[in-house]
PDB file of C-alpha atoms in Angstrom:
ATOM      1  CA  MET A   1       8.489 -19.145   2.536  1.00 95.00           C
ATOM      2  CA  VAL A   2       7.970 -15.369   2.277  1.00 98.00           C
ATOM      3  CA  ARG A   3       6.844 -13.978  -1.061  1.00 98.00           C
ATOM      4  CA  GLU A   4       4.317 -11.770  -2.783  1.00 98.00           C
ATOM      5  CA  ILE A   5       0.779 -13.058  -3.011  1.00 97.00           C
ATOM      6  CA  THR A   6      -0.724 -14.721  -6.052  1.00 96.00           C
ATOM      7  CA  GLU A   7      -4.369 -14.838  -7.019  1.00 95.00           C
ATOM      8  CA  SER A   8      -4.624 -18.424  -5.770  1.00 95.00           C
ATOM      9  CA  ASP A   9      -3.626 -17.224  -2.261  1.00 96.00           C
ATOM     10  CA  LEU A  10      -6.560 -14.849  -1.806  1.00 96.00           C
ATOM     11  CA  LYS A  11      -8.843 -17.346  -0.042  1.00 96.00           C
ATOM     12  CA  GLY A  12      -6.092 -18.092   2.480  1.00 97.00           C
ATOM     13  CA  LEU A  13      -5.409 -14.388   2.941  1.00 97.00           C
ATOM     14  CA  PHE A  14      -9.086 -13.682   3.641  1.00 97.00           C
ATOM     15  CA  GLU A  15      -9.073 -16.503   6.203  1.00 97.00           C
ATOM     16  CA  LEU A  16      -6.011 -14.969   7.889  1.00 97.00           C
ATOM     17  CA  TYR A  17      -7.658 -11.535   7.854  1.00 97.00           C
ATOM     18  CA  THR A  18     -10.455 -12.874  10.083  1.00 97.00           C
ATOM     19  CA  GLN A  19      -7.845 -12.607  12.853  1.00 96.00           C
ATOM     20  CA  LEU A  20      -7.243  -8.932  12.027  1.00 91.00           C
ATOM     21  CA  HIS A  21      -9.877  -6.830  13.759  1.00 85.00           C
ATOM     22  CA  GLY A  22     -12.501  -9.563  13.326  1.00 86.00           C
ATOM     23  CA  ASN A  23     -12.791  -9.071   9.570  1.00 89.00           C
ATOM     24  CA  PRO A  24     -15.358 -11.422   8.044  1.00 94.00           C
ATOM     25  CA  ILE A  25     -14.527 -13.368   4.904  1.00 95.00           C
ATOM     26  CA  PRO A  26     -16.032 -11.246   2.124  1.00 94.00           C
ATOM     27  CA  GLU A  27     -18.712 -12.577  -0.169  1.00 95.00           C
ATOM     28  CA  ASP A  28     -17.357 -13.700  -3.533  1.00 94.00           C
ATOM     29  CA  THR A  29     -18.817 -11.052  -5.847  1.00 96.00           C
ATOM     30  CA  ALA A  30     -17.862  -9.412  -9.119  1.00 97.00           C
ATOM     31  CA  GLU A  31     -16.932  -6.288  -7.148  1.00 97.00           C
ATOM     32  CA  LEU A  32     -14.564  -8.263  -4.913  1.00 96.00           C
ATOM     33  CA  SER A  33     -12.986  -9.949  -7.939  1.00 96.00           C
ATOM     34  CA  ALA A  34     -12.490  -6.554  -9.603  1.00 97.00           C
ATOM     35  CA  LEU A  35     -10.920  -5.117  -6.437  1.00 97.00           C
ATOM     36  CA  CYS A  36      -8.560  -8.085  -6.096  1.00 97.00           C
ATOM     37  CA  ARG A  37      -7.544  -7.785  -9.746  1.00 97.00           C
ATOM     38  CA  LYS A  38      -6.940  -4.020  -9.323  1.00 98.00           C
ATOM     39  CA  ILE A  39      -4.671  -4.631  -6.318  1.00 98.00           C
ATOM     40  CA  LEU A  40      -2.808  -7.543  -7.896  1.00 97.00           C
ATOM     41  CA  ASP A  41      -2.206  -5.533 -11.083  1.00 97.00           C
ATOM     42  CA  ASP A  42      -0.933  -2.434  -9.213  1.00 98.00           C
ATOM     43  CA  GLU A  43       2.869  -2.428  -9.367  1.00 98.00           C
ATOM     44  CA  ASN A  44       2.998  -0.199  -6.258  1.00 98.00           C
ATOM     45  CA  HIS A  45       0.761  -2.441  -4.113  1.00 98.00           C
ATOM     46  CA  HIS A  46       2.540  -5.427  -2.584  1.00 98.00           C
ATOM     47  CA  ILE A  47       0.782  -8.021  -0.444  1.00 98.00           C
ATOM     48  CA  ILE A  48       3.494 -10.042   1.240  1.00 98.00           C
ATOM     49  CA  VAL A  49       2.745 -13.436   2.749  1.00 98.00           C
ATOM     50  CA  ALA A  50       4.507 -16.100   4.752  1.00 98.00           C
ATOM     51  CA  GLU A  51       3.385 -19.598   3.866  1.00 97.00           C
ATOM     52  CA  GLU A  52       3.882 -22.796   5.834  1.00 95.00           C
ATOM     53  CA  ASP A  53       2.743 -26.162   4.497  1.00 93.00           C
ATOM     54  CA  GLY A  54       0.590 -24.448   1.870  1.00 94.00           C
ATOM     55  CA  LYS A  55      -1.181 -22.197   4.397  1.00 97.00           C
ATOM     56  CA  ILE A  56      -0.941 -18.390   4.487  1.00 98.00           C
ATOM     57  CA  VAL A  57       0.068 -17.745   8.102  1.00 98.00           C
ATOM     58  CA  SER A  58       1.423 -14.183   8.140  1.00 98.00           C
ATOM     59  CA  SER A  59       1.104 -11.126   5.946  1.00 98.00           C
ATOM     60  CA  CYS A  60       1.637  -7.417   5.545  1.00 98.00           C
ATOM     61  CA  VAL A  61       0.865  -4.899   2.837  1.00 98.00           C
ATOM     62  CA  CYS A  62       3.473  -2.507   1.453  1.00 98.00           C
ATOM     63  CA  VAL A  63       2.288   0.343  -0.758  1.00 98.00           C
ATOM     64  CA  ILE A  64       4.852   2.483  -2.550  1.00 98.00           C
ATOM     65  CA  VAL A  65       3.681   6.098  -2.831  1.00 98.00           C
ATOM     66  CA  PRO A  66       5.217   8.357  -5.514  1.00 98.00           C
ATOM     67  CA  ASN A  67       6.323  11.648  -3.996  1.00 98.00           C
ATOM     68  CA  LEU A  68       7.289  15.154  -5.096  1.00 98.00           C
ATOM     69  CA  THR A  69       9.512  15.983  -2.076  1.00 97.00           C
ATOM     70  CA  HIS A  70      12.701  14.420  -0.696  1.00 97.00           C
ATOM     71  CA  GLY A  71      14.344  14.435  -4.114  1.00 97.00           C
ATOM     72  CA  GLN A  72      11.191  12.935  -5.630  1.00 98.00           C
ATOM     73  CA  ARG A  73      11.874   9.687  -3.817  1.00 98.00           C
ATOM     74  CA  PRO A  74       8.797   7.621  -2.920  1.00 98.00           C
ATOM     75  CA  TYR A  75       7.858   6.416   0.532  1.00 98.00           C
ATOM     76  CA  ALA A  76       6.275   3.174   1.692  1.00 98.00           C
ATOM     77  CA  LEU A  77       3.215   2.573   3.817  1.00 98.00           C
ATOM     78  CA  ILE A  78       2.949  -0.677   5.743  1.00 98.00           C
ATOM     79  CA  GLU A  79      -0.498  -1.932   6.757  1.00 96.00           C
ATOM     80  CA  ASN A  80      -2.426  -5.042   7.749  1.00 96.00           C
ATOM     81  CA  VAL A  81       0.379  -6.799   9.623  1.00 97.00           C
ATOM     82  CA  VAL A  82      -1.047 -10.068  10.938  1.00 97.00           C
ATOM     83  CA  THR A  83       0.112 -13.545  11.911  1.00 97.00           C
ATOM     84  CA  ASP A  84      -2.130 -16.526  12.575  1.00 97.00           C
ATOM     85  CA  LYS A  85      -2.414 -16.983  16.343  1.00 96.00           C
ATOM     86  CA  GLU A  86      -1.110 -20.557  16.031  1.00 96.00           C
ATOM     87  CA  PHE A  87       2.070 -19.383  14.258  1.00 97.00           C
ATOM     88  CA  ARG A  88       3.112 -16.364  16.341  1.00 95.00           C
ATOM     89  CA  ARG A  89       6.563 -15.881  17.861  1.00 93.00           C
ATOM     90  CA  ARG A  90       8.276 -17.696  14.979  1.00 96.00           C
ATOM     91  CA  GLY A  91       9.637 -14.635  13.174  1.00 96.00           C
ATOM     92  CA  LEU A  92       7.095 -14.769  10.358  1.00 97.00           C
ATOM     93  CA  ALA A  93       5.817 -11.200  10.660  1.00 97.00           C
ATOM     94  CA  THR A  94       9.400  -9.984  10.966  1.00 97.00           C
ATOM     95  CA  ALA A  95      10.228 -11.854   7.749  1.00 98.00           C
ATOM     96  CA  CYS A  96       7.260 -10.216   5.995  1.00 98.00           C
ATOM     97  CA  LEU A  97       8.354  -6.774   7.216  1.00 98.00           C
ATOM     98  CA  ASP A  98      11.933  -7.489   6.090  1.00 98.00           C
ATOM     99  CA  PHE A  99      10.584  -8.410   2.642  1.00 98.00           C
ATOM    100  CA  ALA A 100       8.666  -5.108   2.579  1.00 98.00           C
ATOM    101  CA  ARG A 101      11.856  -3.245   3.517  1.00 98.00           C
ATOM    102  CA  GLU A 102      13.692  -4.873   0.605  1.00 98.00           C
ATOM    103  CA  ILE A 103      10.927  -3.811  -1.799  1.00 98.00           C
ATOM    104  CA  SER A 104      11.094  -0.284  -0.370  1.00 98.00           C
ATOM    105  CA  ARG A 105      14.867  -0.131  -0.780  1.00 98.00           C
ATOM    106  CA  LYS A 106      14.624  -1.463  -4.331  1.00 98.00           C
ATOM    107  CA  GLU A 107      12.085   1.281  -5.101  1.00 98.00           C
ATOM    108  CA  ASN A 108      14.452   3.901  -3.592  1.00 98.00           C
ATOM    109  CA  CYS A 109      12.016   4.903  -0.839  1.00 98.00           C
ATOM    110  CA  TYR A 110      13.335   7.402   1.648  1.00 98.00           C
ATOM    111  CA  LYS A 111      11.168   6.103   4.512  1.00 97.00           C
ATOM    112  CA  MET A 112       8.670   3.486   5.554  1.00 98.00           C
ATOM    113  CA  MET A 113       5.691   4.284   7.763  1.00 97.00           C
ATOM    114  CA  LEU A 114       3.671   1.836   9.803  1.00 96.00           C
ATOM    115  CA  LEU A 115       0.626   2.558  11.928  1.00 90.00           C
ATOM    116  CA  THR A 116      -0.789   0.257  14.559  1.00 90.00           C
ATOM    117  CA  GLY A 117      -3.936   0.489  16.599  1.00 88.00           C
ATOM    118  CA  SER A 118      -2.404  -1.698  19.270  1.00 88.00           C
ATOM    119  CA  LYS A 119      -1.553  -0.170  22.625  1.00 90.00           C
ATOM    120  CA  GLU A 120       0.040  -3.383  23.886  1.00 92.00           C
ATOM    121  CA  GLU A 121       3.625  -2.729  24.851  1.00 93.00           C
ATOM    122  CA  SER A 122       4.719  -6.116  23.482  1.00 92.00           C
ATOM    123  CA  THR A 123       3.353  -5.211  20.047  1.00 92.00           C
ATOM    124  CA  LEU A 124       5.003  -1.794  20.117  1.00 93.00           C
ATOM    125  CA  ARG A 125       8.331  -3.356  21.134  1.00 94.00           C
ATOM    126  CA  PHE A 126       7.948  -5.869  18.272  1.00 94.00           C
ATOM    127  CA  TYR A 127       7.719  -3.011  15.767  1.00 95.00           C
ATOM    128  CA  GLU A 128      10.700  -1.285  17.371  1.00 95.00           C
ATOM    129  CA  ARG A 129      12.753  -4.491  17.088  1.00 94.00           C
ATOM    130  CA  ALA A 130      11.735  -4.580  13.411  1.00 94.00           C
ATOM    131  CA  GLY A 131      13.378  -1.168  12.965  1.00 94.00           C
ATOM    132  CA  TYR A 132      10.471   1.252  13.399  1.00 95.00           C
ATOM    133  CA  ASN A 133      10.386   4.002  16.000  1.00 93.00           C
ATOM    134  CA  ARG A 134       7.536   5.771  17.702  1.00 91.00           C
ATOM    135  CA  ASN A 135       9.347   9.033  18.343  1.00 91.00           C
ATOM    136  CA  ASP A 136       9.936  10.755  14.998  1.00 91.00           C
ATOM    137  CA  LYS A 137       6.364  11.361  13.854  1.00 89.00           C
ATOM    138  CA  THR A 138       2.901  11.767  15.320  1.00 87.00           C
ATOM    139  CA  ALA A 139       0.093   9.994  13.514  1.00 88.00           C
ATOM    140  CA  PHE A 140      -3.443  11.306  13.254  1.00 88.00           C
ATOM    141  CA  ILE A 141      -6.330   9.309  11.871  1.00 89.00           C
ATOM    142  CA  GLN A 142      -9.610  10.621  10.517  1.00 91.00           C
ATOM    143  CA  TRP A 143     -12.068   7.781  10.030  1.00 91.00           C
ATOM    144  CA  LEU A 144     -14.411   8.189   7.095  1.00 95.00           C
TER     145      LEU A 144
END
């Protein structure tokens, strides 16, 4: 089942995120709770998950960004695409990205952007099969 996250899914999401760049499970603090609440309450911030047998096994984030160009149509940013290593090659990440595309269409976005740090050709081909291209734009990152 692919859907947007609920507060009760956060523990499972943090467990999945350990497979994304080696993220540790964060300490349960008031600051973390406030951050989670801020994200969950933000109508433009969508955490999409795929669940199997009650376990969060794939996810992506879709953020809708209001915009003053392109007829004042927003655009979408896709981040944190991850699937549990035991559940890969089942179409779960594709389903999450499709869900994000439907949100973006509903919000009248004129484009979706996705960045990846992966240089693996198989990963890049996966994103191309999902409808993204690596030719139209050049991405630059400035780490802070």
